[in-house]
Structure formats: structure tokens, C-alpha cells
Coordinates of C-alpha atoms in Angstrom, one line a residue:
M7 CA 21.4 28.2 98.6
P8 CA 21.0 28.8 95.4
E9 CA 21.7 32.5 94.5
V10 CA 19.2 33.1 92.3
D11 CA 17.5 36.3 91.5
D12 CA 14.5 36.9 92.8
K13 CA 12.6 38.9 90.2
P14 CA 13.6 37.7 86.6
A15 CA 10.8 36.0 84.6
E16 CA 12.4 37.3 81.7
T17 CA 15.5 35.3 80.3
G18 CA 18.6 35.0 78.2
L19 CA 21.9 36.3 77.4
P20 CA 20.5 40.1 76.2
F21 CA 18.1 39.7 79.7
A22 CA 21.3 39.1 81.8
Q23 CA 23.9 41.6 79.7
A24 CA 21.1 44.6 80.8
H25 CA 21.0 43.6 84.0
C26 CA 24.5 43.8 85.0
E27 CA 24.9 47.4 83.0
Q28 CA 22.0 48.3 85.4
L29 CA 24.2 47.6 88.1
V30 CA 26.4 48.8 87.8
R31 CA 25.1 52.4 86.9
E32 CA 23.6 51.8 90.3
G33 CA 26.4 50.3 92.5
D34 CA 29.7 51.5 90.7
P35 CA 29.1 54.6 89.3
D36 CA 32.3 55.4 88.7
R37 CA 33.5 52.2 86.6
Y38 CA 29.6 52.2 84.7
Y39 CA 31.1 55.8 83.2
A40 CA 34.5 54.3 82.7
T41 CA 32.9 51.5 80.4
L42 CA 31.1 53.9 78.9
F43 CA 34.7 55.2 77.2
A44 CA 35.6 51.1 76.3
P45 CA 34.7 49.6 73.0
A46 CA 31.3 48.5 72.1
A47 CA 31.7 45.1 72.0
A48 CA 33.3 44.8 74.9
R49 CA 31.4 47.0 76.9
P50 CA 28.7 44.2 78.0
H51 CA 31.7 41.8 79.4
L52 CA 32.8 44.5 81.4
F53 CA 29.5 45.2 83.0
A54 CA 29.4 41.7 83.8
L55 CA 33.2 41.5 85.7
Y56 CA 32.0 44.6 87.8
A57 CA 28.2 43.3 88.5
F58 CA 30.1 40.4 89.3
S59 CA 33.0 42.1 91.3
L60 CA 29.6 44.0 93.3
T61 CA 27.7 41.3 93.8
I62 CA 30.3 39.6 95.8
A63 CA 31.5 43.2 97.6
R64 CA 27.5 42.8 98.8
V65 CA 27.4 39.6 100.1
R66 CA 27.8 40.5 103.5
E67 CA 24.6 43.0 103.6
A68 CA 23.0 40.3 101.8
A69 CA 23.2 37.6 104.4
S70 CA 21.6 37.3 107.7
N71 CA 25.6 36.0 109.8
P72 CA 28.8 34.9 108.5
M73 CA 28.1 31.5 107.9
A74 CA 25.5 32.6 104.8
G75 CA 27.9 35.1 104.0
E76 CA 30.5 31.8 103.3
I77 CA 27.4 29.8 101.1
R78 CA 26.7 32.1 99.1
L79 CA 30.4 33.1 98.6
Q80 CA 30.7 29.0 97.8
W81 CA 27.7 28.8 95.7
W82 CA 30.0 31.6 93.5
R83 CA 32.6 29.3 93.8
D84 CA 31.1 26.0 92.5
A85 CA 29.5 27.9 89.2
L86 CA 32.5 29.1 88.3
Q87 CA 33.9 25.8 88.1
G88 CA 31.2 24.3 87.4
E89 CA 30.1 22.4 90.2
A90 CA 26.7 24.3 91.3
R91 CA 23.6 22.2 91.7
G92 CA 20.5 24.1 89.8
D93 CA 20.5 25.5 86.5
V94 CA 23.5 28.9 87.3
R95 CA 21.9 30.9 83.7
A96 CA 19.0 31.4 86.1
N97 CA 21.7 33.9 88.2
P98 CA 21.3 37.3 85.0
V99 CA 25.2 38.1 87.0
A100 CA 26.6 34.7 86.3
A101 CA 25.0 34.2 82.8
A102 CA 26.8 37.2 82.0
L103 CA 29.7 36.5 83.0
E104 CA 29.7 33.0 81.8
E105 CA 29.4 34.6 78.7
A106 CA 32.4 37.3 79.2
I107 CA 34.4 34.2 80.3
R108 CA 33.9 32.2 77.3
V109 CA 34.4 34.8 74.7
N110 CA 37.0 36.4 76.3
R111 CA 38.9 33.2 77.2
L112 CA 39.3 34.6 81.2
L113 CA 41.1 32.2 83.7
R114 CA 38.7 31.0 86.0
Q115 CA 41.2 31.4 89.0
P116 CA 41.3 35.2 89.6
F117 CA 37.3 35.2 90.2
V118 CA 38.0 32.5 92.9
D119 CA 40.5 34.7 95.0
L120 CA 38.8 37.8 94.5
I121 CA 35.8 35.4 96.1
D122 CA 38.3 34.3 98.4
A123 CA 39.4 37.7 99.2
R124 CA 36.1 38.8 100.0
V125 CA 35.7 36.0 102.7
F126 CA 37.5 38.6 105.0
D127 CA 34.0 41.2 104.6
L128 CA 32.2 38.4 106.4
Y129 CA 34.1 39.3 110.0
E130 CA 35.0 41.8 112.4
D131 CA 38.9 40.5 111.9
P132 CA 41.3 43.1 112.1
M133 CA 42.9 43.3 108.7
P134 CA 47.2 43.2 110.5
R135 CA 49.1 44.5 108.4
V136 CA 49.5 46.9 105.5
N137 CA 51.0 43.7 103.3
D138 CA 47.6 42.3 104.3
L139 CA 45.5 45.5 102.9
E140 CA 47.9 45.7 99.6
G141 CA 46.8 41.5 98.8
Y142 CA 43.5 42.5 99.8
C143 CA 43.6 45.5 96.9
G144 CA 45.2 43.5 94.9
E145 CA 42.7 40.1 94.5
T146 CA 39.9 42.2 94.4
A147 CA 40.5 46.1 92.8
S148 CA 43.9 44.9 90.8
A149 CA 42.3 41.3 89.5
L150 CA 39.6 43.7 87.8
F151 CA 42.0 45.8 85.9
R152 CA 43.7 42.9 84.9
L153 CA 40.3 41.1 83.5
A154 CA 39.3 44.2 82.2
S155 CA 42.1 44.8 80.3
L156 CA 41.6 40.9 79.0
V157 CA 38.3 41.6 78.0
I158 CA 39.5 45.1 76.0
G159 CA 42.0 42.9 74.2
N160 CA 39.3 40.4 73.6
G161 CA 41.2 38.0 75.6
T162 CA 45.1 38.4 73.9
E163 CA 47.3 40.2 76.3
P164 CA 47.2 43.2 77.1
G165 CA 50.6 43.6 78.9
G166 CA 50.6 46.1 81.8
A167 CA 50.0 43.4 84.5
G168 CA 52.8 45.1 87.2
A169 CA 50.9 48.7 86.3
A170 CA 47.2 46.8 87.0
G171 CA 49.0 45.7 90.4
H172 CA 49.5 48.9 91.2
A173 CA 46.3 50.8 89.8
G174 CA 44.1 48.6 92.4
V175 CA 46.1 49.3 95.5
A176 CA 45.7 52.7 94.6
Y177 CA 42.3 52.8 93.5
G178 CA 41.2 50.3 96.4
L179 CA 42.6 52.1 99.8
T180 CA 41.0 55.2 98.4
G181 CA 37.5 53.2 98.0
L182 CA 38.7 51.9 101.1
L183 CA 39.0 55.2 103.2
R184 CA 35.9 56.8 101.1
A185 CA 34.4 54.1 102.0
L186 CA 35.1 54.2 106.3
P187 CA 31.9 55.9 107.4
W188 CA 29.8 53.0 106.2
H189 CA 32.3 50.4 106.9
A190 CA 32.5 51.8 110.6
R191 CA 28.9 51.6 111.6
S192 CA 28.4 48.1 110.6
G193 CA 31.5 47.0 112.6
Q194 CA 34.1 46.5 109.7
V195 CA 37.3 48.0 110.0
Y196 CA 39.9 48.2 107.1
L197 CA 42.5 50.3 107.9
P198 CA 45.3 48.1 108.7
A199 CA 46.2 47.3 112.7
D200 CA 49.6 47.7 112.2
V201 CA 49.3 51.8 110.6
L202 CA 46.5 51.8 113.4
G203 CA 48.7 51.0 116.8
R204 CA 51.2 53.7 115.2
Y205 CA 49.0 56.8 116.1
G206 CA 47.1 54.5 119.4
V207 CA 43.9 54.6 117.6
T208 CA 41.5 51.5 118.5
R209 CA 39.0 49.3 116.9
E210 CA 36.0 51.1 118.9
D211 CA 37.5 54.4 118.2
I212 CA 36.3 53.3 114.5
T213 CA 33.4 51.8 115.5
S214 CA 32.4 53.7 118.0
G215 CA 32.3 57.1 115.7
R216 CA 34.7 58.4 118.2
G217 CA 37.3 59.0 115.9
G218 CA 40.1 61.5 117.4
P219 CA 43.6 62.7 115.7
G220 CA 44.4 59.4 115.7
L221 CA 42.9 58.5 113.1
R222 CA 43.2 61.1 111.0
R223 CA 47.0 60.9 110.4
A224 CA 46.5 56.9 110.3
C225 CA 44.4 58.0 107.0
A226 CA 46.9 60.6 106.0
D227 CA 49.1 58.1 106.0
L228 CA 47.2 55.3 104.0
R229 CA 46.6 58.0 101.5
D230 CA 50.0 58.9 101.0
L231 CA 50.8 54.7 100.4
A232 CA 47.7 54.8 98.2
R233 CA 49.9 57.7 95.6
T234 CA 52.9 55.6 96.0
H235 CA 51.0 53.0 94.1
L236 CA 49.6 56.0 91.4
K237 CA 52.5 56.7 91.4
A238 CA 54.5 53.2 89.8
F239 CA 51.3 52.7 88.5
E240 CA 52.0 55.8 85.9
A241 CA 55.6 55.0 85.7
A242 CA 54.6 51.5 84.9
R243 CA 51.5 52.8 82.1
P244 CA 53.7 52.2 79.1
T245 CA 54.1 48.4 79.3
I246 CA 49.7 48.7 78.8
A247 CA 48.8 47.9 75.5
P248 CA 46.7 50.6 73.5
L249 CA 44.1 48.7 72.9
A250 CA 43.8 47.9 76.6
G251 CA 44.6 51.3 78.3
T252 CA 40.7 52.5 78.8
A253 CA 40.6 49.4 81.5
F254 CA 42.1 52.0 83.3
L255 CA 40.1 54.4 83.3
P256 CA 39.3 54.5 87.5
V257 CA 42.3 55.5 87.8
A258 CA 42.2 59.0 86.9
L259 CA 39.7 59.7 89.6
V260 CA 42.3 58.8 92.7
E261 CA 43.9 61.7 92.7
P262 CA 40.9 64.6 93.2
Y263 CA 38.9 62.1 95.3
L264 CA 42.2 61.5 98.1
A265 CA 42.5 66.1 97.3
T266 CA 38.9 66.0 99.0
M267 CA 40.0 63.8 101.7
E268 CA 42.7 66.9 102.2
R269 CA 40.0 69.4 103.2
A270 CA 39.9 70.9 106.4
S271 CA 36.5 70.1 107.0
Y272 CA 37.4 66.2 106.4
D273 CA 36.1 64.1 108.8
P274 CA 37.5 60.5 107.9
L275 CA 33.9 59.1 110.2
N276 CA 31.6 61.5 108.2
T277 CA 32.1 63.1 105.8
I278 CA 30.9 62.0 102.9
T279 CA 33.7 61.9 99.7
D280 CA 31.7 62.2 96.2
L281 CA 33.0 64.0 93.1
P282 CA 30.2 65.8 90.9
R283 CA 28.7 63.2 88.2
W284 CA 30.1 66.4 85.6
R285 CA 33.4 65.9 87.5
R286 CA 33.9 62.6 87.1
L287 CA 33.8 62.3 83.4
W288 CA 35.5 64.8 82.8
R289 CA 38.5 63.2 84.9
L290 CA 38.0 60.3 82.9
W291 CA 37.6 62.1 79.3
R292 CA 40.3 63.4 79.6
A293 CA 42.1 60.4 81.0
S294 CA 40.8 58.7 77.9
R295 CA 42.2 61.6 75.4
R296 CA 45.9 59.8 76.4
I297 CA 45.2 56.7 75.4
G298 CA 46.9 55.6 72.4

């Protein structure tokens, strides 16, 4: 089934790139705001990367069942590998992404790996271990940090591959904890079974909304893990070429999100963890001043 947009009569690269920017602005505001600090020439390509990631992340909610989701993901694999039927450029996200890959000489395998990781989203299988969760974050969030740094460097080696790995796990874990209320309602559990088992928490405790003190302790352990990766990222920051530093700005939001989850009123299954826009922009601006 072709992954075409229902709306656009408009065509062409400028429309496709504007479409991606709007998608990211509405669906991933943290990365949208961070991209405003990037060099102007890189922004359309960054928006294409993030719009692609957002589109893949939304396949579960767009598909009527896991098989339909598998078909959508396969269309994207084929589009990236030049095997899709029809005109891939009819999809504005695919068109903008293809331009970003071409201009910045990006490898296609990380995009395919991201798609493969997102197959997990389609089903309700448990996340077995912490290592599996770290791997999932690595092939999704870490890959985006790495690709974004390549885009800002216009395809030149930006260094910081290890830093991107830690940044993605810290950012990805934090995002999954923030999204826990929505995931629980849709029957998805990303918290690893080994951590849940440590505190006697079952999948049904989460999907039923029952929660309990064990879940709070499990979430606290995962916040500690996110901070461990955040600390490792900070240690590896000097390996990142200054030019590519803007790609990592979203990491500046990890600690304030984690701190918000540690308030006495925090309920993992019911609290919406967010920051005022002014505070997000201030954190990103302050982080941007450290680059260079």
C-alpha cells in the first residue's frame, strides 16, 4: 500500500520541505525548537529527518492492525532502497528525505535500522531487558542524533559517534517515561521486564492503570539509567566537532524533564510531563551558547 499523503495537490521540493517542517512543529516541538538554532541551510534537511522519524513512530496509530503496519513499514524500506512501486516523490516526507540523503551523502542503512526497530511498536510484546531498551533507543533516538550531526556537517565526519549513542539513550528513555500514560492506554509497555520484575510489577498493572509503588520505583531506576547515559554523553562531548554541536541541543531538555518526574505529585500513569515553552527555549538557547 503506497504511503501517499491524502491531501497534497501541491508538488515539488519546497512544498515537501515545508510539509516536513509543519509536521515537526506540530508533532515534535522539542526538535523543532532545537532546529531553529541550526544553520539555515541545514534546517530543511533536519526537518526531513525528524518528519521521517515522526511518521515511522506513528505507524501503529495509523494502521488498523499489526499486519497493516508491517506493510507501511515495508513501503518505507522499499522507498529507501529504491524498490518502491509508483512515484515515491508523491509522499512529501519521502521526497524531502531523499533530498536530505542525497545532499548530505547519508548512508541509507541507519534509516532502515530505525524502521526495523519500530516494528516493536506494532505489537504488544514485552521489552525483555534493559539492554533491549537501550538498543531500541540506540537505533531510534541515537541514530537521529548521529544523522543530524552529519547533516549539520554537510556530510563530513562530525565525530562524536559514542556521544550520539549515549545522547540517544538518555533522550529516548526520558521520552518513553514521558509517554508512559499514552502508551499504557494503548496497551504498549516499553519498560523492560527485568526492571518491572524487580519490583513485582506486571504488564497488567500498567495497561490497566493500576500502577502502584513498584512502578514508581521502576521508573526511578530508569531515570537513574537515563542520567547515567547523560553523564556519559557529557564526558564524550569534546569528541563532537563544534560545527555539529547544534545537533545535540535536545539533550539539554533531558534533566529538566527528569526533575519534573521527581516531584511528590508525580504519577507515572497520569502525570503529563512537560515544560513551558519559554523554559524549553531558554534551556536550548543556553545550551547553544556552549557550542564552539
